[in-house]
Coordinates of C-alpha atoms in Angstrom, one line a residue:
R1 CA -23.6 -19.0 31.6
V2 CA -24.7 -18.8 28.0
W3 CA -26.1 -22.2 26.8
S4 CA -25.2 -23.5 23.3
F5 CA -27.0 -26.1 21.4
L6 CA -24.4 -28.4 19.8
F7 CA -25.2 -30.6 16.8
W8 CA -21.8 -32.2 16.6
S9 CA -21.0 -31.1 13.1
E10 CA -20.1 -27.5 13.7
P11 CA -16.4 -26.7 13.5
S12 CA -16.5 -24.2 16.4
L13 CA -18.9 -23.0 19.1
R14 CA -19.4 -19.8 17.1
E15 CA -21.5 -21.9 14.7
C16 CA -23.8 -23.2 17.4
I17 CA -27.2 -21.7 18.4
R18 CA -26.9 -19.4 21.5
T19 CA -29.4 -18.4 24.0
N20 CA -29.3 -16.1 27.1
D21 CA -30.7 -18.7 29.3
L22 CA -28.5 -19.6 32.3
R23 CA -27.6 -23.3 32.3
P24 CA -25.1 -25.4 34.3
G25 CA -21.5 -25.2 33.1
L26 CA -19.6 -28.2 31.8
T27 CA -16.0 -29.5 31.7
V28 CA -14.5 -30.8 28.5
I29 CA -11.4 -33.1 28.3
C30 CA -9.9 -33.2 24.8
S31 CA -7.3 -35.7 23.7
E32 CA -5.2 -33.1 22.0
S33 CA -5.8 -29.6 20.7
V34 CA -3.9 -26.4 19.6
R35 CA -4.1 -22.8 20.7
L36 CA -2.5 -19.4 19.9
L37 CA -1.2 -17.7 23.1
N38 CA -0.1 -14.2 24.0
G39 CA -1.4 -12.6 20.8
S40 CA -3.8 -9.7 20.3
G41 CA -6.8 -12.1 19.9
L42 CA -7.9 -15.6 19.0
C43 CA -6.2 -15.5 15.6
S44 CA -2.6 -14.6 16.7
G45 CA -0.1 -15.9 19.2
R46 CA 2.5 -18.5 20.0
V47 CA 1.6 -22.0 18.7
E48 CA 1.1 -24.5 21.5
V49 CA -0.1 -28.1 21.3
K50 CA -1.8 -29.9 24.1
S51 CA -0.4 -33.3 24.9
N52 CA -0.8 -35.4 28.1
Q53 CA -2.8 -32.6 29.8
S54 CA 0.0 -30.0 29.3
W55 CA 0.8 -27.4 26.7
A56 CA 3.9 -27.5 24.7
S57 CA 5.3 -24.8 22.4
V58 CA 6.4 -25.8 18.8
C59 CA 9.8 -25.2 17.4
E60 CA 10.1 -23.0 14.3
A61 CA 12.3 -25.6 12.5
D62 CA 9.4 -28.2 12.8
F63 CA 6.7 -25.9 11.5
D64 CA 6.1 -24.7 7.9
R65 CA 3.5 -22.8 5.9
Q66 CA 1.3 -25.8 5.3
D67 CA 1.2 -26.5 9.0
A68 CA 0.3 -22.9 9.6
E69 CA -2.6 -23.1 7.2
V70 CA -4.1 -26.1 9.1
V71 CA -3.6 -24.4 12.5
C72 CA -5.3 -21.2 11.4
R73 CA -8.2 -23.3 10.0
D74 CA -8.3 -25.4 13.2
V75 CA -8.7 -22.3 15.5
G76 CA -11.4 -20.9 13.2
C77 CA -9.4 -18.1 11.6
G78 CA -8.4 -17.1 8.0
A79 CA -5.2 -17.7 6.1
P80 CA -1.8 -17.3 7.7
A81 CA -0.4 -13.7 7.6
A82 CA 2.9 -14.0 9.5
L83 CA 5.0 -16.9 10.6
Q84 CA 8.1 -16.2 12.7
G85 CA 10.1 -17.7 15.6
G86 CA 9.9 -15.8 18.9
L87 CA 7.2 -13.5 17.6
Y88 CA 5.1 -14.0 20.7
G89 CA 7.7 -14.9 23.3
E90 CA 9.0 -18.2 24.6
G91 CA 6.9 -21.0 26.1
E92 CA 7.3 -21.7 29.8
G93 CA 6.8 -25.4 29.5
Q94 CA 8.1 -28.1 27.3
T95 CA 8.7 -28.2 23.6
W96 CA 6.5 -30.4 21.3
D97 CA 8.5 -33.5 20.5
K98 CA 7.0 -34.2 17.1
E99 CA 7.3 -32.7 13.7
F100 CA 4.1 -32.0 11.8
Q101 CA 3.7 -33.3 8.2
C102 CA 0.6 -31.4 7.2
K103 CA -0.4 -31.1 3.5
G104 CA -2.3 -27.9 4.0
K105 CA -5.7 -29.2 3.3
E106 CA -6.5 -30.8 6.6
S107 CA -9.3 -29.4 8.7
L108 CA -7.7 -30.1 12.1
L109 CA -4.1 -30.3 13.2
L110 CA -4.9 -33.8 14.6
D111 CA -5.5 -34.9 11.0
C112 CA -1.9 -34.2 10.0
D113 CA 0.8 -36.9 10.1
T114 CA 3.7 -36.5 12.5
S115 CA 7.2 -37.7 12.6
D116 CA 9.9 -37.8 15.3
R117 CA 12.1 -34.7 15.5
E118 CA 15.6 -35.0 14.2
N119 CA 16.9 -32.6 17.0
N120 CA 15.3 -32.7 20.4
T121 CA 16.5 -29.2 21.3
C122 CA 14.9 -25.9 20.4
L123 CA 17.1 -22.8 20.8
P124 CA 15.8 -19.8 22.6
G125 CA 13.8 -17.4 20.3
N126 CA 12.6 -20.3 18.1
A127 CA 9.2 -20.9 19.6
V128 CA 7.0 -20.4 16.5
G129 CA 4.6 -17.5 16.5
L130 CA 1.7 -17.3 14.1
T131 CA -0.6 -14.6 13.0
C132 CA -3.8 -15.6 11.1
S133 CA -6.1 -13.3 9.2
E134 CA -9.6 -12.7 10.5
P135 CA -12.0 -15.3 9.0
D136 CA -13.5 -14.0 5.8
D137 CA -17.0 -15.3 6.5
V138 CA -19.1 -12.2 5.8
R139 CA -19.6 -10.2 2.6
L140 CA -21.9 -7.6 1.0
V141 CA -23.1 -8.4 -2.5
G142 CA -24.9 -6.6 -5.3
G143 CA -24.0 -3.0 -4.3
G144 CA -21.0 -2.3 -6.5
S145 CA -18.6 -2.2 -3.6
R146 CA -17.3 -4.5 -0.9
C147 CA -18.8 -2.1 1.6
A148 CA -22.4 -2.0 0.2
G149 CA -24.9 -4.7 -0.6
G150 CA -26.9 -7.6 0.7
V151 CA -25.5 -9.4 3.8
E152 CA -24.2 -12.9 3.3
R153 CA -22.4 -15.3 5.5
Y154 CA -20.3 -18.3 4.7
D155 CA -22.0 -21.2 6.4
Q156 CA -21.5 -25.0 6.1
G157 CA -19.5 -24.7 2.8
E158 CA -21.7 -22.1 1.0
W159 CA -22.7 -18.4 1.1
R160 CA -26.1 -17.8 2.6
T161 CA -28.3 -14.8 3.1
V162 CA -28.3 -13.3 6.6
G163 CA -31.7 -12.2 8.1
A164 CA -32.3 -10.1 11.2
Y165 CA -35.1 -9.0 13.5
W166 CA -36.7 -5.5 13.7
N167 CA -34.8 -2.5 12.4
K168 CA -31.4 -4.3 11.8
E169 CA -29.4 -1.2 12.7
D170 CA -27.3 -3.0 15.3
E171 CA -26.6 -5.9 12.9
A172 CA -25.6 -3.4 10.2
A173 CA -23.1 -1.7 12.5
V174 CA -21.4 -5.0 13.3
V175 CA -21.2 -5.9 9.6
C176 CA -19.5 -2.6 8.7
R177 CA -17.1 -2.9 11.6
Q178 CA -16.2 -6.5 10.8
L179 CA -15.5 -5.6 7.1
G180 CA -13.5 -2.5 8.0
C181 CA -15.9 -0.3 6.0
G182 CA -16.4 2.5 8.5
S183 CA -19.8 3.3 10.0
T184 CA -23.3 2.5 8.8
V185 CA -24.9 5.0 6.5
S186 CA -28.2 3.3 5.8
V187 CA -30.0 -0.1 6.1
L188 CA -32.4 -1.1 3.3
P189 CA -34.7 -4.0 2.8
G190 CA -33.1 -6.9 1.1
N191 CA -34.5 -9.2 -1.5
T192 CA -37.3 -11.6 -0.9
T193 CA -34.8 -14.4 0.1
L194 CA -35.0 -15.4 3.7
G195 CA -31.8 -16.0 5.6
V196 CA -30.5 -17.4 8.9
G197 CA -31.4 -15.0 11.6
V198 CA -28.9 -13.1 13.8
R199 CA -29.4 -10.7 16.6
C200 CA -26.7 -8.3 17.7
S201 CA -26.3 -5.6 20.4
G202 CA -24.2 -3.4 18.1
S203 CA -21.0 -3.6 20.1
E204 CA -19.8 -7.0 18.7
S205 CA -16.7 -7.0 16.6
S206 CA -18.1 -9.6 14.2
L207 CA -21.3 -11.4 13.4
R208 CA -19.8 -14.6 14.9
E209 CA -20.3 -13.0 18.4
C210 CA -24.0 -12.3 17.8
W211 CA -26.9 -14.4 18.9
R212 CA -27.9 -16.8 16.1
S213 CA -30.9 -18.9 15.3
Y214 CA -32.0 -21.0 12.4
D215 CA -35.2 -19.1 12.0
L216 CA -35.6 -17.9 8.5
L217 CA -35.8 -14.1 8.5
P218 CA -35.9 -11.4 5.8
G219 CA -32.5 -10.4 4.4
F220 CA -31.3 -6.8 4.4
T221 CA -28.9 -4.5 2.6
V222 CA -26.2 -2.5 4.4
I223 CA -24.6 0.7 3.1
C224 CA -21.3 1.5 4.9
S225 CA -19.5 4.9 4.8
D226 CA -16.4 3.6 3.0
I227 CA -18.0 2.4 -0.2
L228 CA -15.7 4.3 -2.5
V229 CA -12.2 2.9 -3.1
Q230 CA -9.3 5.3 -2.7
P231 CA -8.6 7.2 -6.0
D232 CA -5.2 7.3 -7.7
I233 CA -3.1 10.5 -8.4
F234 CA -0.1 10.8 -10.8
L235 CA 1.8 13.4 -12.7
T236 CA 2.8 13.4 -16.4
D237 CA 4.4 15.8 -18.8
S238 CA 5.1 15.9 -22.6
M239 CA 8.3 17.9 -22.5
G240 CA 10.6 15.6 -20.5
G241 CA 10.8 18.0 -17.6
V242 CA 9.8 15.6 -14.8
S243 CA 12.2 13.4 -12.8
R244 CA 11.9 11.3 -9.7
G245 CA 12.8 13.2 -6.5
H246 CA 13.3 12.1 -2.9
Q247 CA 9.8 12.9 -1.8
G248 CA 8.0 12.9 -5.1
P249 CA 8.3 14.2 -8.7
D250 CA 10.6 17.1 -9.5
M251 CA 9.4 19.4 -12.3
L252 CA 11.6 21.9 -14.2
W253 CA 10.6 25.5 -14.0
G254 CA 8.6 26.7 -17.1
H255 CA 7.6 23.2 -18.3
S256 CA 3.9 22.2 -18.6
F257 CA 2.6 19.2 -16.6
T258 CA -0.7 17.4 -16.0
I259 CA -2.1 15.9 -12.8
T260 CA -4.5 13.0 -13.4
C261 CA -7.0 11.7 -10.9
S262 CA -8.6 8.3 -11.5
T263 CA -10.7 5.6 -9.7
Q264 CA -12.0 2.1 -10.3
P265 CA -15.3 1.9 -12.2
Q266 CA -17.6 1.3 -9.3
Y267 CA -20.4 3.8 -10.1
P268 CA -21.1 6.1 -13.0
G269 CA -20.6 9.9 -12.8
G270 CA -19.1 11.7 -9.9
S271 CA -16.4 14.4 -9.9
F272 CA -12.8 15.0 -8.9
L273 CA -11.6 17.8 -6.7
L274 CA -7.9 18.6 -6.9
T275 CA -6.7 20.1 -3.7
F276 CA -3.4 22.0 -3.1
T277 CA -2.0 22.3 0.4
G278 CA 0.3 25.2 -0.7
S279 CA -2.7 27.5 -0.9
N280 CA -6.5 27.4 -0.7
R281 CA -6.8 26.8 -4.5
T282 CA -8.9 23.9 -5.6
Q283 CA -10.1 22.8 -9.1
T284 CA -13.1 20.6 -9.9
Q285 CA -13.8 18.5 -13.0
P286 CA -16.4 15.9 -13.8
A287 CA -15.3 12.3 -13.9
V288 CA -15.1 11.2 -17.5
N289 CA -14.4 7.4 -17.9
H290 CA -13.7 7.5 -14.1
S291 CA -10.8 10.0 -14.4
A292 CA -10.0 13.7 -14.8
A293 CA -6.9 15.6 -16.0
F294 CA -5.8 19.0 -14.7
L295 CA -3.4 20.8 -17.0
F296 CA -0.8 23.4 -15.8
P297 CA 0.8 25.3 -18.8
A298 CA 4.0 26.4 -17.1
A299 CA 5.5 25.3 -13.8
D300 CA 6.6 28.0 -11.4
D301 CA 7.4 28.3 -7.7
S302 CA 3.7 28.8 -6.8
H303 CA 3.0 25.2 -8.0
Q304 CA 5.3 23.6 -5.4
G305 CA 3.5 21.7 -2.6
N306 CA 1.3 18.7 -1.9
Y307 CA -1.7 17.7 -4.1
S308 CA -4.5 15.2 -3.5
C309 CA -7.5 14.0 -5.4
V310 CA -10.9 13.8 -3.8
Y311 CA -13.5 11.7 -5.6
E312 CA -17.1 12.5 -4.9
N313 CA -20.3 10.8 -5.9
Y314 CA -24.0 10.6 -5.0
V315 CA -25.2 7.1 -4.7
F316 CA -27.8 5.3 -2.6
S317 CA -29.4 8.7 -1.9
H318 CA -26.2 9.9 0.0
H319 CA -23.1 11.8 -0.8
F320 CA -19.8 9.9 -0.5
S321 CA -16.2 10.9 -1.0
S322 CA -12.7 9.3 -0.9
E323 CA -9.3 11.0 -0.9
S324 CA -6.1 9.8 -2.6
E325 CA -2.6 9.8 -1.1
L326 CA -0.6 13.0 -1.2
L327 CA 1.6 13.9 -4.2
S328 CA 4.5 16.1 -3.3
L329 CA 5.7 18.3 -6.2
T330 CA 9.0 20.1 -6.2
I331 CA 9.8 22.9 -8.8
T332 CA 13.5 23.1 -9.8
A333 CA 15.4 25.6 -11.9
S334 CA 16.1 24.7 -15.5
P335 CA 19.9 24.0 -16.0
L336 CA 21.8 25.6 -18.9
P337 CA 22.5 23.2 -21.8
A338 CA 26.1 21.9 -21.9
F339 CA 26.8 23.4 -25.4
I340 CA 26.0 26.9 -24.1
I341 CA 28.4 26.5 -21.2
R342 CA 31.1 25.4 -23.6
H343 CA 30.6 28.4 -25.9
V344 CA 30.8 30.8 -22.9
V345 CA 34.1 29.2 -21.8
V346 CA 35.5 29.6 -25.3
L347 CA 34.4 33.2 -25.6
L348 CA 36.1 33.9 -22.2
I349 CA 39.3 32.3 -23.3
L350 CA 39.2 34.3 -26.6
L351 CA 38.6 37.6 -24.7
T352 CA 41.5 36.8 -22.4
A353 CA 43.8 36.0 -25.4
I354 CA 42.9 39.3 -27.2
T355 CA 43.5 41.3 -24.0
T356 CA 46.9 39.7 -23.6
I357 CA 47.9 40.3 -27.2
S358 CA 46.9 44.0 -26.9
Y359 CA 48.9 44.4 -23.7
L360 CA 52.0 42.8 -25.1
Y361 CA 51.8 44.7 -28.4
C362 CA 51.6 48.0 -26.6
T363 CA 54.5 47.1 -24.4
K364 CA 56.7 46.3 -27.4
C365 CA 55.7 49.6 -29.1
L366 CA 56.9 51.5 -26.1
S367 CA 60.2 49.6 -25.7
R368 CA 61.1 49.5 -29.4
Q369 CA 64.1 51.7 -30.4
P370 CA 63.6 53.8 -33.5
G371 CA 65.0 52.4 -36.7
G372 CA 64.7 48.6 -36.2
R373 CA 63.7 45.5 -34.2
G374 CA 65.5 43.8 -31.4
E375 CA 66.7 40.3 -31.7
N376 CA 64.2 39.0 -29.1
S377 CA 61.2 41.0 -30.3
V378 CA 58.0 39.1 -31.1
S379 CA 55.6 40.4 -33.7
S380 CA 51.9 41.0 -32.9
M381 CA 51.0 38.5 -35.6
D382 CA 52.9 35.7 -33.9
L383 CA 51.2 36.4 -30.6
Y384 CA 47.8 36.4 -32.3
V385 CA 48.5 33.0 -34.0
N386 CA 49.6 31.5 -30.6
A387 CA 46.4 32.8 -28.9
M388 CA 44.2 31.4 -31.6
E389 CA 45.9 28.0 -31.2
M390 CA 45.1 28.1 -27.5
V391 CA 41.5 28.8 -28.2
S392 CA 41.3 26.0 -30.7
L393 CA 42.8 23.5 -28.2
S394 CA 40.4 24.6 -25.5
S395 CA 37.4 24.2 -27.8
R396 CA 38.4 20.7 -28.7
A397 CA 38.9 19.7 -25.1
E398 CA 35.4 20.9 -24.2
A399 CA 33.7 19.6 -27.4
G400 CA 32.7 16.0 -28.2
P401 CA 34.2 13.9 -31.0
G402 CA 31.6 15.2 -33.6
E403 CA 32.2 18.8 -32.7
E404 CA 36.0 18.3 -32.8
R405 CA 35.8 17.1 -36.4
A406 CA 33.7 20.0 -37.3
A407 CA 36.2 22.4 -35.8
Q408 CA 39.0 20.9 -37.8
G409 CA 37.0 21.3 -41.0
M410 CA 36.6 25.1 -40.2
E411 CA 40.3 25.4 -39.7

């Protein structure tokens, strides 16, 4: 078994010195403790409290956010991320018969006050499940990015430099993995500050799993692959031709538009590459004030597709790049203005009226007897006046209030 040197003040065994010497095992009996069971790791699972040598699940009604903060701290994890009844199944044993009254600042769950439960039953599906974030006890400083810089670890209430033996490649791989920063690009000598030594095999998920000593060793700087933040991409236009669609912006055919790429001010310089998945076309512009604008004078069908921005920069003697999310652009036909539609309708009505007048006039000419008019005959002028009244009424029905007043003035 791995032997640990315990100095009584450490909050967990992860803080103790570890060696690979084989020593006799030991049995520990605790008065009460807490655990997270059936989760994906040490920092998630169903909350269970040990009492009288048996484990008991905790009812959701007796557990709040402040209690969760203390439990996450007690098990050596970060802040609570999710709190829900039945999230990690039901407990097989008894239910905890107390209600915690934590204030959220306690170090251990045993430090919290308790009270008797108002209801001794806990319905199925209400055994509280808790997900804590991974402890944020490692950081990289001085590199302009959370994924580049000197290695520091939060230890005994303060951030301290971390030192390592030999080439430090294995330790750097663990740091990049723990921070979610991709793979190691390079390891550089740190400043002259000495730090608490660690030694890793390279396969650990965090520095907490590495061998640790209190020997003071030279610090080191780690450059991970994901040092650039993800750039942003957005579309603008000055003609009012863009609208929000189901999958992204909709742009009217023939309108100009601009796609802008931007990123946070981490490092000076760099460039933006605008890629278009509809074809192999790409455009490149230098980053000015950490952004670049790509102008398209007139939208047409060839511009429809998915766009993305790729930010590239050369820092720490290496090339790095980061790609934005996709922007899906749809090109739509420009609709005819409403007033044009109204005028077309009026012209059609007028044409129909004139055609009707001509037909009726010719019919009367053929049927009229020489020397006079019949009693029921209608003059062409009467038909014309009636037709024009129909046109006027149709125009007023299609027009707005302002246009109707204007039409009356013309009459």
